[in-house]
Amino acid sequence: EQSFLFRKSGKLAEKRNDFKGFVSASPSLWYNHNYLFKLPGQLKNAVIKDTLNVYLSVGALETPKEWTIQPVENMAKQLNDHQVGKLKVSTFVYNDLDHMDVGLISFIRAMEKTYAKPNH
């Protein structure tokens, strides 16, 4: 799903957003020479009709930090700096978790936040 959204020939280029949210738990943002860091610029020009929730998470015990924590923080900053309308970015660094521990808790928390009823 992640690569499906990010492909230039995929849904983003077609100006469709079929998903309500994306969860990226301990992502390999360095993959393909940091290809995913092109995403913020592409999203700035995209037409997003509904709120799109993006959840980035990483464990603080993952190493090396320049390949794990720092890229997640950099991606979140870039997504926020580009001020993409209707894009809500949440970033979690789980202090006591390692790479294999982050996935399940990230998906659960993202689902809770995405489908939470608004407070009145």
Tab-separated table of C-alpha atoms in Angstrom:
chain	number	residue	atom	x	y	z
A	1	GLU	CA	0.000	0.000	0.000
A	2	GLN	CA	2.742	2.440	0.862
A	3	SER	CA	4.462	2.081	-2.499
A	4	PHE	CA	1.029	2.101	-4.165
A	5	LEU	CA	0.390	5.628	-2.896
A	6	PHE	CA	3.841	6.918	-3.685
A	7	ARG	CA	4.282	5.662	-7.249
A	8	LYS	CA	4.180	8.497	-9.767
A	9	SER	CA	1.977	6.396	-12.035
A	10	GLY	CA	-0.249	5.339	-9.130
A	11	LYS	CA	-3.226	6.878	-7.379
A	12	LEU	CA	-1.452	10.090	-6.401
A	13	ALA	CA	-0.842	10.976	-10.030
A	14	GLU	CA	-4.500	10.181	-10.788
A	15	LYS	CA	-5.608	12.635	-8.060
A	16	ARG	CA	-7.461	9.944	-6.158
A	17	ASN	CA	-7.204	9.114	-2.510
A	18	ASP	CA	-8.882	5.800	-1.872
A	19	PHE	CA	-7.560	5.430	1.664
A	20	LYS	CA	-8.407	7.297	4.854
A	21	GLY	CA	-5.004	6.734	6.413
A	22	PHE	CA	-1.565	5.223	6.087
A	23	VAL	CA	0.513	3.627	8.815
A	24	SER	CA	4.239	3.349	8.401
A	25	ALA	CA	5.775	1.510	11.349
A	26	SER	CA	9.585	1.566	11.373
A	27	PRO	CA	9.717	2.485	7.679
A	28	SER	CA	12.767	2.041	5.491
A	29	LEU	CA	12.759	5.657	4.352
A	30	TRP	CA	16.334	5.307	3.086
A	31	TYR	CA	15.180	2.759	0.474
A	32	ASN	CA	15.959	3.514	-3.187
A	33	HIS	CA	18.210	6.488	-2.381
A	34	ASN	CA	15.616	8.172	-0.123
A	35	TYR	CA	12.975	8.061	-2.870
A	36	LEU	CA	10.079	8.605	-0.440
A	37	PHE	CA	11.408	12.039	0.491
A	38	LYS	CA	10.025	13.207	-2.873
A	39	LEU	CA	6.534	12.607	-1.503
A	40	PRO	CA	6.022	15.922	0.325
A	41	GLY	CA	6.570	17.925	-2.862
A	42	GLN	CA	4.193	15.666	-4.801
A	43	LEU	CA	1.510	15.894	-2.131
A	44	LYS	CA	1.675	19.686	-2.075
A	45	ASN	CA	0.215	19.747	-5.579
A	46	ALA	CA	-2.175	16.819	-5.066
A	47	VAL	CA	-5.901	17.256	-4.682
A	48	ILE	CA	-6.853	15.521	-1.450
A	49	LYS	CA	-10.625	15.568	-1.129
A	50	ASP	CA	-10.911	13.953	2.311
A	51	THR	CA	-8.684	14.139	5.371
A	52	LEU	CA	-5.741	11.789	4.956
A	53	ASN	CA	-4.106	10.553	8.166
A	54	VAL	CA	-0.435	9.575	8.027
A	55	TYR	CA	1.095	7.788	11.013
A	56	LEU	CA	4.861	7.435	11.207
A	57	SER	CA	6.373	5.472	14.070
A	58	VAL	CA	9.706	4.096	15.143
A	59	GLY	CA	11.212	2.488	18.233
A	60	ALA	CA	13.814	4.419	20.193
A	61	LEU	CA	15.830	1.225	20.649
A	62	GLU	CA	16.280	0.783	16.881
A	63	THR	CA	19.769	1.294	15.545
A	64	PRO	CA	21.481	2.998	13.922
A	65	LYS	CA	19.438	6.112	14.722
A	66	GLU	CA	20.530	7.925	11.554
A	67	TRP	CA	18.792	5.150	9.563
A	68	THR	CA	15.742	4.794	11.813
A	69	ILE	CA	14.630	7.626	14.100
A	70	GLN	CA	16.138	10.579	12.251
A	71	PRO	CA	14.535	9.779	8.864
A	72	VAL	CA	11.076	9.403	10.473
A	73	GLU	CA	11.463	12.760	12.202
A	74	ASN	CA	12.727	14.341	8.969
A	75	MET	CA	9.801	12.956	6.946
A	76	ALA	CA	7.262	14.229	9.476
A	77	LYS	CA	8.885	17.663	9.419
A	78	GLN	CA	8.864	17.798	5.620
A	79	LEU	CA	5.223	16.715	5.413
A	80	ASN	CA	4.251	19.374	7.951
A	81	ASP	CA	6.446	22.077	6.378
A	82	HIS	CA	4.796	21.616	2.975
A	83	GLN	CA	1.424	22.390	4.582
A	84	VAL	CA	-0.526	19.924	2.531
A	85	GLY	CA	-4.229	20.646	2.987
A	86	LYS	CA	-6.247	17.916	4.712
A	87	LEU	CA	-3.109	15.936	5.560
A	88	LYS	CA	-2.775	15.084	9.253
A	89	VAL	CA	0.635	13.727	10.251
A	90	SER	CA	1.213	11.963	13.560
A	91	THR	CA	4.638	10.782	14.646
A	92	PHE	CA	5.366	8.372	17.477
A	93	VAL	CA	8.755	7.397	18.887
A	94	TYR	CA	8.194	4.505	21.278
A	95	ASN	CA	10.905	4.883	23.924
A	96	ASP	CA	11.006	1.258	25.060
A	97	LEU	CA	10.498	-0.571	21.745
A	98	ASP	CA	12.780	-2.073	19.105
A	99	HIS	CA	12.091	-2.590	15.397
A	100	MET	CA	10.014	-5.784	15.625
A	101	ASP	CA	7.912	-4.400	18.499
A	102	VAL	CA	6.638	-1.241	16.795
A	103	GLY	CA	4.281	-2.633	14.147
A	104	LEU	CA	1.361	-3.976	16.155
A	105	ILE	CA	1.077	-1.069	18.602
A	106	SER	CA	1.390	1.421	15.728
A	107	PHE	CA	-1.463	-0.132	13.771
A	108	ILE	CA	-3.696	-0.332	16.850
A	109	ARG	CA	-3.101	3.300	17.843
A	110	ALA	CA	-3.525	4.534	14.277
A	111	MET	CA	-6.865	2.716	13.978
A	112	GLU	CA	-8.031	4.154	17.304
A	113	LYS	CA	-7.125	7.663	16.243
A	114	THR	CA	-8.515	7.362	12.727
A	115	TYR	CA	-11.874	5.994	13.830
A	116	ALA	CA	-12.270	7.894	17.117
A	117	LYS	CA	-15.544	9.719	17.546
A	118	PRO	CA	-15.142	13.496	17.853
A	119	ASN	CA	-15.572	14.996	21.322
A	120	HIS	CA	-18.516	17.345	21.631
